[in-house]
CSV table of C-alpha atoms in Angstrom, one decimal:
chain,number,residue,atom,x,y,z
A,346,MET,CA,-7.5,7.6,4.6
A,347,VAL,CA,-10.4,6.5,2.5
A,348,LEU,CA,-12.6,4.0,4.4
A,349,ASN,CA,-11.1,5.0,7.8
A,350,GLU,CA,-14.4,6.3,9.0
A,351,LEU,CA,-16.1,3.0,7.8
A,352,GLY,CA,-13.5,1.0,9.7
A,353,ALA,CA,-14.1,3.1,12.9
A,354,ARG,CA,-17.9,2.6,12.6
A,355,ILE,CA,-17.7,-1.2,12.1
A,356,ASN,CA,-15.1,-1.4,14.9
A,357,GLY,CA,-17.3,0.6,17.2
A,358,ALA,CA,-20.3,-1.7,16.5
A,359,LEU,CA,-18.2,-4.8,17.2
A,360,GLN,CA,-16.9,-3.3,20.5
A,361,ALA,CA,-20.5,-2.4,21.5
A,362,LEU,CA,-21.5,-6.0,21.0
A,363,SER,CA,-18.7,-7.1,23.4
A,364,LYS,CA,-20.3,-5.0,26.1
A,365,GLU,CA,-23.8,-6.4,25.7
A,366,PRO,CA,-24.8,-8.5,28.8
A,367,VAL,CA,-26.9,-10.9,26.7
A,368,ILE,CA,-26.0,-11.9,23.1
A,369,ASP,CA,-29.3,-12.8,21.4
A,370,GLU,CA,-31.0,-12.2,18.0
A,371,LYS,CA,-31.9,-8.6,19.0
A,372,ALA,CA,-28.2,-7.8,19.7
A,373,VAL,CA,-27.1,-9.4,16.4
A,374,ASP,CA,-29.7,-7.4,14.5
A,375,ALA,CA,-28.5,-4.1,16.2
A,376,LEU,CA,-24.9,-5.0,15.2
A,377,LEU,CA,-25.9,-5.7,11.6
A,378,ARG,CA,-28.0,-2.6,11.4
A,379,GLU,CA,-25.1,-0.4,12.4
A,380,ILE,CA,-22.6,-2.2,10.1
A,381,CYS,CA,-25.0,-2.1,7.1
A,382,GLY,CA,-25.7,1.6,7.7
A,383,ALA,CA,-22.0,2.4,7.8
A,384,LEU,CA,-21.5,0.5,4.5
A,385,LEU,CA,-24.4,2.3,2.8
A,386,GLU,CA,-23.1,5.7,3.9
A,387,SER,CA,-19.7,4.8,2.4
A,388,ASP,CA,-21.4,4.3,-1.0
A,389,VAL,CA,-21.3,0.5,-1.1
A,390,ASN,CA,-23.9,-0.8,-3.5
A,391,VAL,CA,-27.2,-1.5,-1.6
A,392,GLN,CA,-27.7,-5.0,-3.2
A,393,LEU,CA,-24.2,-6.0,-1.9
A,394,VAL,CA,-25.1,-4.7,1.6
A,395,GLN,CA,-28.3,-6.7,1.6
A,396,LYS,CA,-26.5,-9.8,0.4
A,397,MET,CA,-23.8,-9.4,3.1
A,398,ARG,CA,-26.5,-9.1,5.8
A,399,GLN,CA,-28.2,-12.3,4.7
A,400,ASN,CA,-24.9,-14.1,4.5
A,401,VAL,CA,-23.9,-13.1,8.1
A,402,LYS,CA,-27.3,-14.1,9.4
A,403,SER,CA,-27.1,-17.5,7.6
A,404,ARG,CA,-23.6,-18.1,9.1
A,405,ILE,CA,-24.9,-17.5,12.7
A,406,ASN,CA,-27.2,-20.3,13.9
A,407,MET,CA,-28.9,-18.7,16.9
A,408,ASP,CA,-29.8,-22.2,18.4
A,409,GLU,CA,-26.2,-23.3,18.3
A,410,LEU,CA,-25.0,-19.9,19.4
A,411,ALA,CA,-27.1,-20.2,22.6
A,412,SER,CA,-24.8,-23.0,23.8
A,413,SER,CA,-21.6,-21.5,22.5
A,414,THR,CA,-19.0,-20.5,25.1
A,415,ASN,CA,-17.8,-17.6,23.0
A,416,LYS,CA,-20.7,-16.1,21.1
A,417,ARG,CA,-19.0,-12.8,20.5
A,418,LYS,CA,-16.1,-14.5,18.7
A,419,VAL,CA,-18.5,-16.5,16.5
A,420,ILE,CA,-20.3,-13.3,15.4
A,421,GLN,CA,-17.2,-11.3,14.9
A,422,THR,CA,-15.7,-14.1,12.8
A,423,ALA,CA,-18.9,-14.2,10.6
A,424,VAL,CA,-18.8,-10.4,10.1
A,425,PHE,CA,-15.0,-10.5,9.3
A,426,GLU,CA,-15.4,-13.3,6.7
A,427,GLU,CA,-18.3,-11.6,5.0
A,428,LEU,CA,-16.5,-8.2,4.9
A,429,CYS,CA,-13.5,-10.1,3.2
A,430,SER,CA,-15.9,-11.6,0.6
A,431,LEU,CA,-17.1,-8.1,-0.3
A,432,VAL,CA,-13.6,-7.2,-1.6
A,433,ASP,CA,-12.5,-10.8,-2.7
A,434,PRO,CA,-14.2,-12.4,-5.7
A,435,GLY,CA,-12.3,-15.6,-5.0
A,436,VAL,CA,-10.1,-15.2,-8.2
A,437,GLN,CA,-6.3,-14.9,-8.1
A,438,PRO,CA,-5.0,-11.9,-10.1
A,439,TRP,CA,-2.6,-12.6,-13.0
A,440,THR,CA,1.0,-11.9,-12.2
A,441,PRO,CA,3.8,-11.4,-14.8
A,442,GLN,CA,6.6,-13.9,-15.0
A,443,LYS,CA,10.3,-12.9,-15.2
A,444,GLY,CA,12.0,-14.1,-18.3
A,445,LYS,CA,8.7,-14.1,-20.3
A,446,GLN,CA,7.3,-11.2,-22.4
A,447,ASN,CA,4.2,-10.0,-20.5
A,448,VAL,CA,1.9,-7.3,-21.9
A,449,VAL,CA,-0.5,-5.4,-19.6
A,450,MET,CA,-3.1,-2.9,-20.8
A,451,PHE,CA,-4.4,-0.2,-18.6
A,452,VAL,CA,-8.0,1.1,-18.9
A,453,GLY,CA,-10.1,3.4,-16.8
A,454,LEU,CA,-12.0,6.6,-16.5
A,455,GLN,CA,-10.6,10.0,-17.2
A,456,GLY,CA,-8.9,11.5,-14.1
A,457,SER,CA,-8.8,8.1,-12.3
A,458,GLY,CA,-5.0,8.3,-12.0
A,459,LYS,CA,-4.3,5.7,-14.7
A,460,THR,CA,-1.1,7.2,-16.2
A,461,THR,CA,0.4,7.6,-12.7
A,462,SER,CA,-0.6,4.1,-11.8
A,463,CYS,CA,1.2,2.8,-14.9
A,464,THR,CA,4.5,4.2,-13.7
A,465,LYS,CA,3.9,3.0,-10.2
A,466,LEU,CA,3.3,-0.5,-11.4
A,467,ALA,CA,6.4,-0.3,-13.6
A,468,THR,CA,8.4,0.8,-10.6
A,469,TYR,CA,7.0,-2.0,-8.4
A,470,TYR,CA,8.1,-4.7,-10.9
A,471,LYS,CA,11.4,-3.0,-11.6
A,472,ARG,CA,12.2,-3.3,-7.9
A,473,LYS,CA,11.4,-7.1,-8.3
A,474,GLY,CA,14.2,-7.3,-10.9
A,475,MET,CA,12.1,-7.1,-14.1
A,476,LYS,CA,13.0,-5.2,-17.3
A,477,VAL,CA,9.9,-2.9,-17.7
A,478,GLY,CA,8.8,-0.6,-20.5
A,479,LEU,CA,5.9,1.9,-20.8
A,480,VAL,CA,3.9,2.6,-24.0
A,481,CYS,CA,1.7,5.7,-24.2
A,482,ALA,CA,-1.2,4.9,-26.5
A,483,ASP,CA,-3.3,7.9,-25.2
A,484,THR,CA,-3.7,10.3,-28.1
A,485,PHE,CA,-7.0,11.7,-26.9
A,486,ARG,CA,-5.8,13.7,-23.9
A,487,ALA,CA,-3.5,16.6,-24.5
A,488,GLY,CA,-0.2,16.2,-22.6
A,489,ALA,CA,-0.7,12.5,-21.9
A,490,PHE,CA,2.6,11.5,-23.5
A,491,ASP,CA,4.4,14.4,-21.7
A,492,GLN,CA,3.1,13.2,-18.4
A,493,LEU,CA,4.1,9.6,-18.9
A,494,LYS,CA,7.4,10.7,-20.3
A,495,GLN,CA,8.2,12.8,-17.2
A,496,ASN,CA,7.0,10.0,-14.8
A,497,ALA,CA,9.0,7.4,-16.6
A,498,ALA,CA,12.2,9.6,-16.7
A,499,ARG,CA,11.9,10.2,-13.0
A,500,ALA,CA,11.6,6.5,-12.3
A,501,HIS,CA,14.3,5.6,-14.8
A,502,ILE,CA,12.0,3.4,-16.9
A,503,PRO,CA,12.2,3.2,-20.7
A,504,TYR,CA,9.1,4.5,-22.6
A,505,TYR,CA,7.6,4.7,-26.1
A,506,GLY,CA,5.2,7.3,-27.6
A,507,SER,CA,4.8,9.6,-30.5
A,508,TYR,CA,4.0,13.3,-31.1
A,509,SER,CA,3.3,12.7,-34.8
A,510,GLU,CA,1.4,9.4,-35.0
A,511,THR,CA,-2.3,9.9,-34.2
A,512,ASP,CA,-3.5,6.3,-34.4
A,513,PRO,CA,-3.3,4.9,-30.9
A,514,VAL,CA,-3.6,1.3,-32.1
A,515,GLN,CA,-0.5,1.8,-34.3
A,516,ILE,CA,1.4,3.4,-31.4
A,517,ALA,CA,0.5,0.5,-29.1
A,518,LEU,CA,1.6,-2.1,-31.8
A,519,ASP,CA,4.9,-0.3,-32.5
A,520,GLY,CA,5.7,0.2,-28.8
A,521,VAL,CA,5.0,-3.4,-27.8
A,522,ALA,CA,7.0,-4.7,-30.8
A,523,GLN,CA,10.0,-2.5,-29.9
A,524,PHE,CA,10.1,-3.6,-26.3
A,525,LYS,CA,9.6,-7.3,-27.3
A,526,LYS,CA,12.5,-7.0,-29.7
A,527,ASN,CA,14.7,-5.8,-26.8
A,528,LYS,CA,13.6,-8.7,-24.6
A,529,PHE,CA,11.6,-6.7,-22.0
A,530,ASP,CA,9.9,-8.8,-19.3
A,531,LEU,CA,6.9,-6.5,-18.8
A,532,ILE,CA,5.3,-4.0,-21.3
A,533,ILE,CA,2.7,-1.7,-19.9
A,534,VAL,CA,0.3,0.0,-22.4
A,535,ASP,CA,-1.5,3.2,-21.2
A,536,THR,CA,-4.7,3.9,-23.1
A,537,SER,CA,-7.0,6.9,-23.3
A,538,GLY,CA,-9.3,7.6,-20.3
A,539,ARG,CA,-12.9,7.2,-21.2
A,540,HIS,CA,-16.5,7.3,-20.0
A,541,LYS,CA,-19.1,4.6,-20.4
A,542,GLN,CA,-21.1,6.9,-22.8
A,543,GLU,CA,-18.1,7.4,-25.2
A,544,ALA,CA,-18.7,4.7,-27.7
A,545,GLU,CA,-15.8,5.7,-30.0
A,546,LEU,CA,-13.2,5.5,-27.2
A,547,PHE,CA,-14.6,2.1,-26.1
A,548,GLU,CA,-14.2,0.9,-29.7
A,549,GLU,CA,-10.6,2.2,-29.7
A,550,MET,CA,-9.9,0.3,-26.5
A,551,GLU,CA,-11.2,-2.9,-28.0
A,552,GLN,CA,-9.0,-2.4,-31.1
A,553,ILE,CA,-5.9,-1.9,-29.0
A,554,ALA,CA,-6.7,-5.0,-27.0
A,555,LYS,CA,-7.2,-7.0,-30.2
A,556,ALA,CA,-4.0,-5.7,-31.7
A,557,THR,CA,-1.6,-6.1,-28.7
A,558,LYS,CA,-3.3,-9.2,-27.2
A,559,PRO,CA,-2.5,-8.3,-23.6
A,560,ASN,CA,-1.9,-11.0,-21.0
A,561,ASN,CA,-3.8,-8.9,-18.5
A,562,THR,CA,-6.1,-5.9,-18.6
A,563,ILE,CA,-6.1,-3.7,-15.5
A,564,PHE,CA,-9.1,-1.5,-14.7
A,565,VAL,CA,-8.0,1.6,-12.8
A,566,MET,CA,-10.8,2.7,-10.4
A,567,ASP,CA,-11.0,6.1,-8.6
A,568,GLY,CA,-11.6,5.2,-4.9
A,569,THR,CA,-13.7,8.3,-4.4
A,570,ILE,CA,-16.1,7.8,-7.3
A,571,GLY,CA,-19.1,6.7,-5.2
A,572,GLN,CA,-22.3,5.1,-6.4
A,573,ALA,CA,-21.3,5.5,-10.1
A,574,ALA,CA,-18.6,2.8,-9.7
A,575,ASP,CA,-21.0,-0.1,-10.4
A,576,ALA,CA,-22.3,1.2,-13.7
A,577,GLN,CA,-18.9,2.3,-15.0
A,578,ALA,CA,-17.2,-1.0,-14.0
A,579,ARG,CA,-19.9,-3.0,-15.8
A,580,ALA,CA,-19.5,-0.9,-19.0
A,581,PHE,CA,-15.7,-1.7,-19.1
A,582,LYS,CA,-16.3,-5.3,-18.3
A,583,GLU,CA,-18.6,-5.6,-21.3
A,584,SER,CA,-16.0,-4.2,-23.7
A,585,VAL,CA,-12.8,-5.9,-22.5
A,586,ASP,CA,-11.8,-8.8,-20.3
A,587,ILE,CA,-10.8,-7.1,-17.1
A,588,GLY,CA,-8.3,-9.3,-15.3
A,589,SER,CA,-7.6,-7.2,-12.2
A,590,ILE,CA,-8.3,-3.8,-10.6
A,591,ILE,CA,-6.2,-1.0,-9.2
A,592,ILE,CA,-8.0,1.4,-6.8
A,593,THR,CA,-6.5,4.8,-6.6
A,594,LYS,CA,-6.7,7.9,-4.3
A,595,MET,CA,-7.1,5.7,-1.1
A,596,ASP,CA,-5.2,8.4,0.8
A,597,GLY,CA,-8.0,10.9,0.8
A,598,HIS,CA,-11.0,11.5,3.0
A,599,ALA,CA,-13.9,10.5,0.7
A,600,LYS,CA,-16.2,7.6,1.5
A,601,GLY,CA,-14.5,5.1,-0.9
A,602,GLY,CA,-17.2,2.3,-0.7
A,603,GLY,CA,-18.0,2.6,-4.4
A,604,ALA,CA,-14.7,0.9,-5.2
A,605,ILE,CA,-15.9,-2.2,-3.3
A,606,SER,CA,-18.9,-2.3,-5.6
A,607,ALA,CA,-16.6,-2.4,-8.6
A,608,VAL,CA,-15.2,-5.7,-7.5
A,609,ALA,CA,-18.7,-7.3,-7.5
A,610,ALA,CA,-19.5,-5.6,-10.8
A,611,THR,CA,-16.5,-7.0,-12.7
A,612,GLY,CA,-15.9,-10.2,-10.8
A,613,SER,CA,-12.2,-9.3,-11.0
A,614,PRO,CA,-9.8,-9.1,-8.0
A,615,ILE,CA,-8.2,-6.0,-6.6
A,616,GLU,CA,-4.5,-6.3,-7.3
A,617,PHE,CA,-3.1,-3.0,-5.9
A,618,ILE,CA,-4.1,0.1,-4.0
A,619,GLY,CA,-2.8,3.6,-4.7
A,620,THR,CA,-2.1,5.3,-1.4
A,621,GLY,CA,-0.5,8.6,-2.4
A,622,GLU,CA,1.2,10.7,-5.1
A,623,HIS,CA,4.7,9.2,-4.6
A,624,ILE,CA,6.0,6.7,-7.1
A,625,HIS,CA,6.3,4.0,-4.4
A,626,ASP,CA,2.7,4.6,-3.0
A,627,LEU,CA,1.3,1.4,-4.5
A,628,ASP,CA,0.4,-1.4,-2.1
A,629,LYS,CA,-0.2,-5.0,-3.0
A,630,PHE,CA,-3.8,-5.9,-2.1
A,631,SER,CA,-4.9,-8.9,-0.1
A,632,ALA,CA,-8.5,-9.1,1.2
A,633,ARG,CA,-7.9,-10.5,4.7
A,634,PRO,CA,-5.0,-8.1,5.7
A,635,PHE,CA,-7.0,-5.2,4.2
A,636,ILE,CA,-10.1,-5.9,6.3
A,637,SER,CA,-7.9,-6.7,9.3
A,638,LYS,CA,-6.1,-3.3,8.9
A,639,LEU,CA,-9.5,-1.6,8.4
A,640,LEU,CA,-10.7,-2.9,11.7
A,641,GLY,CA,-7.5,-1.9,13.6
A,642,MET,CA,-6.1,-5.5,13.7
A,643,GLY,CA,-3.0,-4.6,11.7
A,644,ASP,CA,-1.4,-6.0,8.6
A,645,ILE,CA,1.5,-8.1,9.7
A,646,SER,CA,2.0,-9.7,6.2
A,647,GLY,CA,2.2,-6.2,4.7
A,648,LEU,CA,4.8,-5.1,7.3
A,649,VAL,CA,6.9,-8.2,6.6
A,650,ASP,CA,6.7,-7.6,2.9
A,651,ALA,CA,7.9,-4.0,3.4
A,652,VAL,CA,10.9,-5.2,5.5
A,653,GLN,CA,11.8,-7.9,2.9
A,654,ASP,CA,11.6,-5.4,0.1
A,655,MET,CA,14.3,-3.4,1.9
A,656,HIS,CA,16.7,-6.4,1.8
A,657,MET,CA,17.7,-5.3,5.3
A,658,SER,CA,20.0,-8.2,6.3
A,659,GLY,CA,21.9,-7.8,3.0
A,660,LYS,CA,22.4,-4.0,3.2
A,661,ASN,CA,23.2,-3.8,6.9
A,662,LYS,CA,25.5,-6.8,7.5
A,663,ASP,CA,27.7,-4.8,10.0
A,664,MET,CA,24.6,-3.8,12.0
A,665,MET,CA,23.3,-7.4,12.1
A,666,GLU,CA,26.7,-8.6,13.4
A,667,ASN,CA,26.8,-5.8,16.0
A,668,LEU,CA,23.3,-6.6,17.3
A,669,ALA,CA,24.2,-10.3,17.6
A,670,LYS,CA,27.2,-9.4,19.7
A,671,GLY,CA,25.1,-7.1,21.9
A,672,VAL,CA,26.6,-3.9,20.5
A,673,PHE,CA,24.5,-1.0,19.3
A,674,THR,CA,26.3,2.0,17.9
A,675,LEU,CA,25.0,5.4,16.8
A,676,LYS,CA,25.7,4.3,13.2
A,677,ASP,CA,23.5,1.3,13.8
A,678,MET,CA,20.7,3.6,15.0
A,679,ARG,CA,21.1,5.8,11.9
A,680,ASP,CA,20.8,2.7,9.6
A,681,GLN,CA,17.7,1.6,11.5
A,682,LEU,CA,16.0,5.0,11.1
A,683,GLN,CA,17.0,5.1,7.4
A,684,ASN,CA,15.3,1.7,7.0
A,685,ILE,CA,12.1,2.9,8.6
A,686,MET,CA,12.0,6.0,6.4
A,687,SER,CA,12.5,4.0,3.3
A,688,MET,CA,9.5,1.8,4.1
A,689,GLY,CA,7.2,4.7,3.3
A,690,PRO,CA,5.1,7.3,5.2
A,691,LEU,CA,5.1,6.6,9.0
A,692,SER,CA,1.3,6.6,9.0
A,693,LYS,CA,1.3,3.7,6.5
A,694,ILE,CA,3.7,1.7,8.7
A,695,MET,CA,1.8,2.4,11.9
A,696,GLY,CA,-1.5,1.3,10.2
A,697,MET,CA,0.0,-2.1,9.6
A,698,MET,CA,0.7,-2.7,13.3
A,699,PRO,CA,-1.9,-4.7,15.3
A,700,GLY,CA,-4.0,-2.6,17.7
A,701,MET,CA,-3.7,0.6,15.7
A,702,SER,CA,-7.4,1.4,15.2
A,703,PRO,CA,-8.6,4.1,12.8
A,704,GLU,CA,-9.4,6.3,15.8
A,705,MET,CA,-5.8,6.1,17.1
A,706,MET,CA,-4.4,6.8,13.7
A,707,GLN,CA,-6.4,10.0,13.5
A,708,GLY,CA,-4.4,11.3,16.5
A,709,PHE,CA,-1.1,10.3,15.0
A,710,ASP,CA,0.9,13.2,13.6
A,711,ALA,CA,2.8,11.6,10.8
A,712,ASP,CA,4.3,14.9,9.6
A,713,GLU,CA,5.7,15.8,13.0
A,714,SER,CA,7.2,12.3,13.4
A,715,THR,CA,8.8,12.4,9.9
A,716,ARG,CA,10.2,15.9,10.6
A,717,ARG,CA,11.8,14.6,13.8
A,718,LEU,CA,13.3,11.6,12.0
A,719,ARG,CA,14.8,13.9,9.3
A,720,SER,CA,16.2,16.1,12.1
A,721,TYR,CA,17.9,13.1,13.6
A,722,MET,CA,19.4,12.2,10.2
A,723,CYS,CA,20.9,15.7,10.1
A,724,VAL,CA,22.4,15.1,13.5
A,725,PHE,CA,24.0,11.9,12.4
A,726,ASP,CA,25.3,13.6,9.2
A,727,SER,CA,27.1,16.2,11.5
A,728,MET,CA,29.0,13.5,13.4
A,729,THR,CA,32.4,12.1,12.6
A,730,GLU,CA,32.9,8.4,11.7
A,731,THR,CA,34.5,7.9,15.1
A,732,GLU,CA,31.5,9.4,16.9
A,733,LEU,CA,29.1,7.3,14.8
A,734,ASN,CA,30.9,4.1,15.6
A,735,GLY,CA,30.7,4.7,19.4
A,736,ASP,CA,28.0,4.6,22.0
A,737,GLY,CA,27.6,8.3,22.4
A,738,ALA,CA,29.7,8.6,25.6
A,739,VAL,CA,32.0,11.1,23.9
A,740,PHE,CA,29.2,13.6,23.9
A,741,SER,CA,29.6,14.2,27.6
A,742,ASN,CA,32.1,16.8,26.2
A,743,GLU,CA,29.9,19.9,25.8
A,744,ARG,CA,32.1,21.4,23.1
A,745,ARG,CA,31.6,18.3,21.0
A,746,LEU,CA,27.8,18.4,21.6
A,747,HIS,CA,27.5,22.1,20.6
A,748,ARG,CA,29.6,21.5,17.5
A,749,VAL,CA,27.2,18.8,16.2
A,750,ALA,CA,24.2,20.9,17.2
A,751,ARG,CA,25.5,23.8,15.1
A,752,GLY,CA,26.2,21.5,12.2
A,753,ALA,CA,22.7,20.0,12.3
A,754,GLY,CA,20.9,23.2,13.0
A,755,VAL,CA,19.2,21.9,16.1
A,756,ARG,CA,19.3,22.7,19.8
A,757,PRO,CA,21.7,20.6,22.1
A,758,VAL,CA,18.7,19.4,24.0
A,759,GLU,CA,17.4,17.6,20.9
A,760,ILE,CA,20.7,15.7,20.5
A,761,GLN,CA,20.5,14.7,24.2
A,762,ALA,CA,17.0,13.3,23.6
A,763,LEU,CA,18.4,11.3,20.6
A,764,LEU,CA,21.3,10.0,22.8
A,765,TYR,CA,18.9,9.0,25.5
A,766,GLN,CA,16.8,7.0,23.1
A,767,HIS,CA,19.9,5.3,21.7
A,768,GLN,CA,21.0,4.5,25.3
A,769,GLN,CA,17.6,2.9,26.1
A,770,PHE,CA,17.6,0.7,23.0
A,771,GLY,CA,21.3,-0.1,23.6
A,772,GLN,CA,20.5,-1.6,27.0
A,773,ILE,CA,17.9,-3.9,25.4
A,774,VAL,CA,20.4,-5.0,22.8
A,775,LYS,CA,23.1,-5.8,25.5
A,776,LYS,CA,20.6,-8.0,27.3
A,777,MET,CA,19.5,-9.9,24.1
A,778,GLY,CA,22.9,-10.0,22.4
A,779,GLY,CA,26.1,-11.9,23.3
A,780,PRO,CA,26.9,-15.6,22.7
A,781,LYS,CA,23.9,-16.8,24.6
A,782,GLY,CA,21.4,-14.1,23.6
A,783,MET,CA,18.5,-14.5,21.2
A,784,LEU,CA,20.0,-12.0,18.7
A,785,SER,CA,23.2,-14.2,18.3
A,786,LYS,CA,21.2,-16.3,15.9
A,787,MET,CA,21.2,-13.3,13.5
A,788,ASN,CA,25.0,-13.3,13.2
A,789,PRO,CA,25.8,-14.3,9.6
A,790,ASN,CA,29.1,-15.7,10.7
């Protein structure tokens, strides 16, 4: 992932500090030199790095630190807070309100992933229960309307565009008017991708903003753009009032620090991060969890949000009742695995867990783990309802075991491994369930 290497470097510097026998000004300077070097190599603007170094130094009073019982903690906290301030301008992003007619305009460079991000954002708010519509006001790029149309159709989101009308301002006006007439909660307007040197396109962007009067203008920034991010972001900020930022392509291996510079250049908060090509690969951004995850401390709030988005307790009432009673069937295990797979790529979920440092994530084979989960789902699909509602004891019958193996296209030993994992977790559930167990509180009855 973008910034993984940066996280590993900073994490390594902080760990090196914890091994220092004496924490003095020399040790702090060495730590800051390593961290600043890592930030510069990741394309973070040099002025931002210098400012961060000064802020950390001003936070650490060496005279007071001499008498502190936990010097390392004081220094680590100062570094953490200043890293957070790099990506947090201290402004809350605008959020659409359900029941009101909200208009959002997307702007950004050509090839930044703007049109795809429009559909991702529409899907995100559709999951929140909003009525969302997409308007394609990009008449400059050939195939722009076709792309938005295909994405919207795949996500089952209404869209508006035109093959005959060449005036993007008119298309934007007509699209917004149509969706407002039909009482849509959120209307997203996609504009032409542009470059800071293209004066005509910037003028067009200003005209669309003036005509549609958006509640929020989102600047889409390519996470791999590098040092050019600062100048490009400033050019957009001078033309329109940028309310928030979406950073895309954060699943690659580029340096990614330039995107951090865009926050300082616009003074606007990062609202979302694009982490892949899939329609659901858009993560809500929060500075502290982001830096925490970057340094291998996990993102518990993100993990909780992912679980809440699944509405687990509502969908799996039978499973929750079984767990409360201390019962764990094969069907319950299948439902659990389906929940995990619906939360997104395993590497993303693992990255939210505390203790999963960037170095550990590099050794995690997400593709292999996903393949194994899919294989398990095939095994469950090959079982009868009676087998699923049991504890797996019936599979002591080899004929039954071989029948399921043939149906799932796996070896019998793989089914035995699945049954062993089910048995291990089942024992834990038995201990925690029952009338006096901790899980009994989950019983909706």
